[in-house]
Coordinates of C-alpha atoms in Angstrom, one line a residue:
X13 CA 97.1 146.3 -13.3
X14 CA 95.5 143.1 -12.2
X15 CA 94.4 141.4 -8.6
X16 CA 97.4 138.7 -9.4
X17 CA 100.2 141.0 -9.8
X18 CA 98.8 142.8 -6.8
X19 CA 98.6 139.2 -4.9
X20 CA 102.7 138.5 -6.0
X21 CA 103.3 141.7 -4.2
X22 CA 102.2 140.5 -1.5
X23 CA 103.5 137.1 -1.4
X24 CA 107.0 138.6 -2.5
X25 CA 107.0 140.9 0.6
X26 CA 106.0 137.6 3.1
X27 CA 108.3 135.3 1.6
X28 CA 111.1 137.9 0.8
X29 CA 113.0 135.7 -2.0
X30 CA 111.5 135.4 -5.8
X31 CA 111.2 131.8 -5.1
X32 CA 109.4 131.3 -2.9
X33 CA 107.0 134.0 -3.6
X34 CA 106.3 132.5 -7.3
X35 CA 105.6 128.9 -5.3
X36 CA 103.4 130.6 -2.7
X37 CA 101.4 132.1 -5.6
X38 CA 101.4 129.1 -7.5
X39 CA 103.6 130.6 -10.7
X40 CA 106.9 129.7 -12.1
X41 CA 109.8 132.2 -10.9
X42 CA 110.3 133.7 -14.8
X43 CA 106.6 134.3 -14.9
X44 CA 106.4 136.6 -11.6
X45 CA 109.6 138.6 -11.9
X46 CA 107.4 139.5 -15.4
X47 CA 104.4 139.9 -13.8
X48 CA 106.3 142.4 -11.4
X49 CA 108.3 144.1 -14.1
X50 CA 105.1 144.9 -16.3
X51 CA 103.4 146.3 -13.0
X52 CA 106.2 148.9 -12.2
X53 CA 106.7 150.0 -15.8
X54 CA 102.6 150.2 -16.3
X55 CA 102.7 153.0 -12.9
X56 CA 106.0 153.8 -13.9
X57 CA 107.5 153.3 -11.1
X58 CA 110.5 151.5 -9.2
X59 CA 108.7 149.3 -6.5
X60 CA 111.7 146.9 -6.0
X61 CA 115.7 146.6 -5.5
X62 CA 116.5 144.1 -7.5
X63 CA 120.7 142.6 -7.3
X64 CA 121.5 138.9 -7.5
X65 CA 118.4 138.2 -5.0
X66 CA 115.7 140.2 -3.6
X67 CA 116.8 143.4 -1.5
X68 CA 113.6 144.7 -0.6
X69 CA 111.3 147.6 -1.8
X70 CA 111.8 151.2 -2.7
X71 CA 110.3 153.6 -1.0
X72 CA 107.4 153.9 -4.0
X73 CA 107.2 150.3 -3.4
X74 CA 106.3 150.7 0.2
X75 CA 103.5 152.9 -0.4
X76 CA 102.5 150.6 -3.3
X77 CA 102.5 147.2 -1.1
X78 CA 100.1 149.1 1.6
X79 CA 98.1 149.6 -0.9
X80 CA 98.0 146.4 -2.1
X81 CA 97.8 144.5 1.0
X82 CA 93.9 146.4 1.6
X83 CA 92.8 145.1 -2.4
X84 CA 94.0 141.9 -1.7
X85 CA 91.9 141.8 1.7
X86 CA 89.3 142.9 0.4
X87 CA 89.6 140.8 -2.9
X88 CA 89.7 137.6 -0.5
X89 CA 87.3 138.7 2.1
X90 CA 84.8 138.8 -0.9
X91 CA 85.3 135.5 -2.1
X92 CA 84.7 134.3 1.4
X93 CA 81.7 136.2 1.3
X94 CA 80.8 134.7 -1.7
X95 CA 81.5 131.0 -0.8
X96 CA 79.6 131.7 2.4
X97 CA 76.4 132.4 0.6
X98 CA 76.6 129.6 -1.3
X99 CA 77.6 127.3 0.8
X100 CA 77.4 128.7 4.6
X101 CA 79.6 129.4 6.3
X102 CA 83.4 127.7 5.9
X103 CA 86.9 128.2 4.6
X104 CA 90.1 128.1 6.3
X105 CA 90.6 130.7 9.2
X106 CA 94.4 131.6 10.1
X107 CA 94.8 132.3 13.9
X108 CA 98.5 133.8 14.9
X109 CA 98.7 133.2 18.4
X110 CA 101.5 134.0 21.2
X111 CA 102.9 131.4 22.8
X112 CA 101.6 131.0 26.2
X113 CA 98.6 133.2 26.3
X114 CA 95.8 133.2 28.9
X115 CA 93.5 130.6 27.0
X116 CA 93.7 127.1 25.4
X117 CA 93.3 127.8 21.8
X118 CA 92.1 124.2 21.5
X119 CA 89.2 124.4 23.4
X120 CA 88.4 128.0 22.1
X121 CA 88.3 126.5 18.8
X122 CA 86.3 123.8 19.8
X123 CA 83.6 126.0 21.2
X124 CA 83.4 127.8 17.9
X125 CA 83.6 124.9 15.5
X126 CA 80.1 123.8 17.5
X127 CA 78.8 127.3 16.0
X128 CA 80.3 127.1 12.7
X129 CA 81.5 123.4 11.8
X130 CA 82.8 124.5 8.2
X131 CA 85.4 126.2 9.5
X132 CA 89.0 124.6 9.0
X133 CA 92.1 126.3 11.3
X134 CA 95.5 126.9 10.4
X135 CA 97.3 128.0 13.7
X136 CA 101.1 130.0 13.7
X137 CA 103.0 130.8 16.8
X138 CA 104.7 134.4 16.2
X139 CA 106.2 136.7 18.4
X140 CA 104.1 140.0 19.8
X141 CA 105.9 142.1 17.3
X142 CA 105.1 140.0 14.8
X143 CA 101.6 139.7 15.4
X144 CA 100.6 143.4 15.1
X145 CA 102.3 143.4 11.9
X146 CA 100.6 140.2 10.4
X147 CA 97.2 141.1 11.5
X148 CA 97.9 144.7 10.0
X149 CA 99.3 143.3 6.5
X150 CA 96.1 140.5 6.9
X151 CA 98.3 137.3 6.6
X152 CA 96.4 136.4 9.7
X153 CA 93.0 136.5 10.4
X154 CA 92.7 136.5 14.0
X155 CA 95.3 137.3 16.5
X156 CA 95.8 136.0 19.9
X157 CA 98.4 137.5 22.2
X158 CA 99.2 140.4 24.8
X159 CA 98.8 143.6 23.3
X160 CA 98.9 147.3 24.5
X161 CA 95.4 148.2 24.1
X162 CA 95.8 152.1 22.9
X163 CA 97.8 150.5 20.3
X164 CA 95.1 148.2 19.6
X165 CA 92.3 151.2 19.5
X166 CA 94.9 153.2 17.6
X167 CA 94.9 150.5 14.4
X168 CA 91.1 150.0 15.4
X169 CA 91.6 146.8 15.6
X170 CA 88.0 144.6 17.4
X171 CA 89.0 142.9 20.6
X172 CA 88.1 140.9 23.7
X173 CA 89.8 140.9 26.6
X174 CA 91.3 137.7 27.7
X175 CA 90.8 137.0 31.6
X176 CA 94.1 137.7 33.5
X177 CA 94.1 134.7 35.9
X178 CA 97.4 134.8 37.3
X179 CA 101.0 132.5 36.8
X180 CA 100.8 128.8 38.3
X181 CA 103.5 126.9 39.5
X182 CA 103.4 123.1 37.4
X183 CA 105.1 120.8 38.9
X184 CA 105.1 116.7 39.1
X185 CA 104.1 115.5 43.2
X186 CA 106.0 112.5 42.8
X187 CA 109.3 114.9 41.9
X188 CA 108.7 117.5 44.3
X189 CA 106.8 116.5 47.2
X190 CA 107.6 119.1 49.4
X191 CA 105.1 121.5 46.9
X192 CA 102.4 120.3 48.2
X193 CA 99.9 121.7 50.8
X194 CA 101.1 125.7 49.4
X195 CA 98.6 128.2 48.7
X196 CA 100.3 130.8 47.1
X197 CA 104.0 130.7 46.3
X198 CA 106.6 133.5 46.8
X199 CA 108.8 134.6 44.4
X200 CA 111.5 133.9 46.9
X201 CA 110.2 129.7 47.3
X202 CA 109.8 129.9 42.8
X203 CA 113.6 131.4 42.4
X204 CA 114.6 128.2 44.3
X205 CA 113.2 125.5 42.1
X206 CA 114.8 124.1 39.2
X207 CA 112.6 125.3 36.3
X208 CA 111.4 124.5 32.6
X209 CA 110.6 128.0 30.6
X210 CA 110.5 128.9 27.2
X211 CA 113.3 130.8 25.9
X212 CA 114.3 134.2 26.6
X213 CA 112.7 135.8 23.9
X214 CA 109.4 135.1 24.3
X215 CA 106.9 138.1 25.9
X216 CA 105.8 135.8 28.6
X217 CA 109.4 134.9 29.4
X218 CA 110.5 138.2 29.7
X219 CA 107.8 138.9 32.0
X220 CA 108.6 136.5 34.5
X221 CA 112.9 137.6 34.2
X222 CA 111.6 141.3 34.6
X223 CA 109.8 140.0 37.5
X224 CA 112.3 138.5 39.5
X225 CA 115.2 140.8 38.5
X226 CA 113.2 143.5 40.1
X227 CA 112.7 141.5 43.2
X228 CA 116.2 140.9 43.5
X229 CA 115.8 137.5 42.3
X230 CA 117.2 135.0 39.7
X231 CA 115.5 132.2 38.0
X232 CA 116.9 128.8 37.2
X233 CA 116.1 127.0 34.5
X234 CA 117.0 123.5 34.3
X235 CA 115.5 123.5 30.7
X236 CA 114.5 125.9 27.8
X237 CA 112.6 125.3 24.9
X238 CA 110.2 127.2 22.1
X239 CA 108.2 123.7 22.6
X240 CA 105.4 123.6 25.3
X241 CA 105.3 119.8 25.0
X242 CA 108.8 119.2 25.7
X243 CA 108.6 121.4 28.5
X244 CA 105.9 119.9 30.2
X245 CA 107.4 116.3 29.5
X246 CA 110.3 118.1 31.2
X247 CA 108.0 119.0 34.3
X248 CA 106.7 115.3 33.9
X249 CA 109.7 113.4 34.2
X250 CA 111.2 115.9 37.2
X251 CA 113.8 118.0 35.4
X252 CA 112.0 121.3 37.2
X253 CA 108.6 122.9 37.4
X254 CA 106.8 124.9 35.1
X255 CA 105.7 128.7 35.2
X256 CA 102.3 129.0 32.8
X257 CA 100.0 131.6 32.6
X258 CA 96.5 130.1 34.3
X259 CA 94.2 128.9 31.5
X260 CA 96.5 127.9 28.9
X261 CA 96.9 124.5 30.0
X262 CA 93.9 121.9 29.8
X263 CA 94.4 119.6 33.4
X264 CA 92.8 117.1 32.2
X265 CA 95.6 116.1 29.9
X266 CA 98.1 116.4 32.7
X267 CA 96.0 114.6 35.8
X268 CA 98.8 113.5 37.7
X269 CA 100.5 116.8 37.7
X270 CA 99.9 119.7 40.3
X271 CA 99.4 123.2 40.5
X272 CA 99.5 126.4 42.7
X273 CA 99.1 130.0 42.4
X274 CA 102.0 132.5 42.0
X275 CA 102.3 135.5 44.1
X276 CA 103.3 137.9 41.0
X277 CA 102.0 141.3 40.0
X278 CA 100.1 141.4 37.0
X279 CA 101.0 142.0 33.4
X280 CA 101.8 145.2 31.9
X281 CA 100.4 144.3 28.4
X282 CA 96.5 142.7 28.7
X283 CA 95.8 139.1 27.0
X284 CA 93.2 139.6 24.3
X285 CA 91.9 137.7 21.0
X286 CA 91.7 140.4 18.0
X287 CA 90.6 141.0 14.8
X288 CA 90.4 143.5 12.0
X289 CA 87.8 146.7 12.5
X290 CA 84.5 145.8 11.5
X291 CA 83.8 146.2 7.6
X292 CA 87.8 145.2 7.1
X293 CA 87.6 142.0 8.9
X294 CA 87.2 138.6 6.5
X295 CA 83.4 137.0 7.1
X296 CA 85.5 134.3 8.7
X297 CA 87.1 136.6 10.9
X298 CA 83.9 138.7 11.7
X299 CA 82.2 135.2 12.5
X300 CA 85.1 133.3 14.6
X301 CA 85.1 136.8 16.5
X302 CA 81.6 137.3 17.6
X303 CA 81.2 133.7 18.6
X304 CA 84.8 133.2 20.5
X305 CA 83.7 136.5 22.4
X306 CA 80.5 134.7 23.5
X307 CA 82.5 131.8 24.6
X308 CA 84.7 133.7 26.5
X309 CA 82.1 135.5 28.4
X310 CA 80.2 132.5 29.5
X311 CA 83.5 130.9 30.7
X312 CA 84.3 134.0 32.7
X313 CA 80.8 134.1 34.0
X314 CA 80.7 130.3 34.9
X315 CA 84.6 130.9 36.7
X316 CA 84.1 129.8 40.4
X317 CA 84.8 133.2 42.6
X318 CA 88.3 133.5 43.8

């Protein structure tokens, strides 16, 4: 048994097709499937159901994989160690982040580049589901999201909580005047506008359509999408406001476009940025962490009252 064949298990169960899982490890397809094969009959054991494709693990192969997925961690969490005392700190650190969360990733990363300038990001929208699982099989580094936080103490997971500011109202003056000069919207004067939301599916989509349904209320959106910049070119041009958690847009990229607070009970599930117990997290990880939690509490600290 080597780290490899412990790495193709890995990258077999993300990709799920041999394929795939050979490019992602950077092997011809013949050469993994053997790799694989002379892993199971070294433990003697069936780890995968094999037919004309890939159809998953066995049971054995389960209990193999979580194995497998803590070597390969640690395996790559000491190289990063490594590289960092040779070079200092950088690498590549892979954030999974909820769409629409409670905090501009953008800015948050550019606060802790100023820290650490040699780190390099790769950033994947996933759902809150998939988060948990990602950040528990470590094919992300860092998760951003909303979370229940006894599952998050449960896993042991490190975390920060993100600053619940509220929902805003977006909206374009020019499009809908009458907006303006309203200090806190009902639900009632929101169910009336045409909106732009992402799709149904989403967390923070389904909190706002629990929202309203239990008001008595229904929303009406004019336009859906998975993409916040076509819905906020939708807000731009006038097809319908926007509802956004408070702090995940930056105004200063949308100065002609308006705001104002939602009156909406808060969240069930809390906003928070997470990562890997400490002694499991990468160096990366451990370092983005500690330095996006100082960010985050001088931003809450310098936060006008009310």
């Amino acid at each position: 048994m080597d780290i490899k064949q412990l790495i193709y298990l890995c990258n077999l169960e993300r990709e799920r097709h041999f394929g795939r899982a050979a490019e992602a490890s950077f092997v011809s397809q013949p050469t993994l499937s053997m790799r694989l094969k002379n892993l199971e009959k070294e433990l003697d054991l069936n780890l995968i159901n094999r037919g004309n494709n890939f159809e998953g693990f066995t049971a054995e192969g389960l209990r193999v994989l979580s194995w497998a997925r803590e070597i390969v961690a640690v395996y790559e969490g000491l190289k990063l160690e490594v590289e960092s005392l040779k070079q200092g700190m950088s690498g590549t650190l892979r954030i999974g982040v909820m769409p629409q969360c409670s905090v501009s990733l953008a800015q948050l990363i550019k606060a802790v580049s100023e820290a650490h300038p040699g780190l390099d990001y790769r950033v994947a929208e996933v759902s809150a589901d998939q988060l948990i699982e990602a950040l528990s099989s470590h094919s992300v580094d860092v998760g951003i999201g909303f979370f229940e936080f006894s599952t998050l103490n449960e896993l042991r997971f490190q975390l920060v909580p993100l600053d619940d500011g509220g929902v805003d109202v977006v909206y374009h003056p020019d499009h809908f005047p009458q907006l303006q000069g309203i200090g806190l919207m009902t639900a009632e004067q929101a169910a009336a506008l045409p909106l732009c939301l992402s799709e149904p599916s989403r967390y923070f989509r389904r909190y706002l359509d629990n929202f309203f349904r239990q008001a008595g209320l229904e929303l009406h959106p004019r336009l859906e999408s998975t993409s916040i910049f076509q819905l906020m070119q939708g807000v731009f041009v006038g097809i319908g406001c926007a509802l956004v958690p408070r702090g995940h847009l930056i105004d200063e990229m949308h100065p002609v476009l308006k705001r104002c607070p939602l009156d909406i009970t808060p969240m069930s599930r809390h906003a928070a940025l997470v990562v890997a117990e400490a002694g499991r997290a990468t160096p990366l990880a451990q370092h983005f962490f500690t330095a996006a939690g100082l960010w985050l509490s001088q931003q809450q600290t310098e936060q006008p009252a009310g």
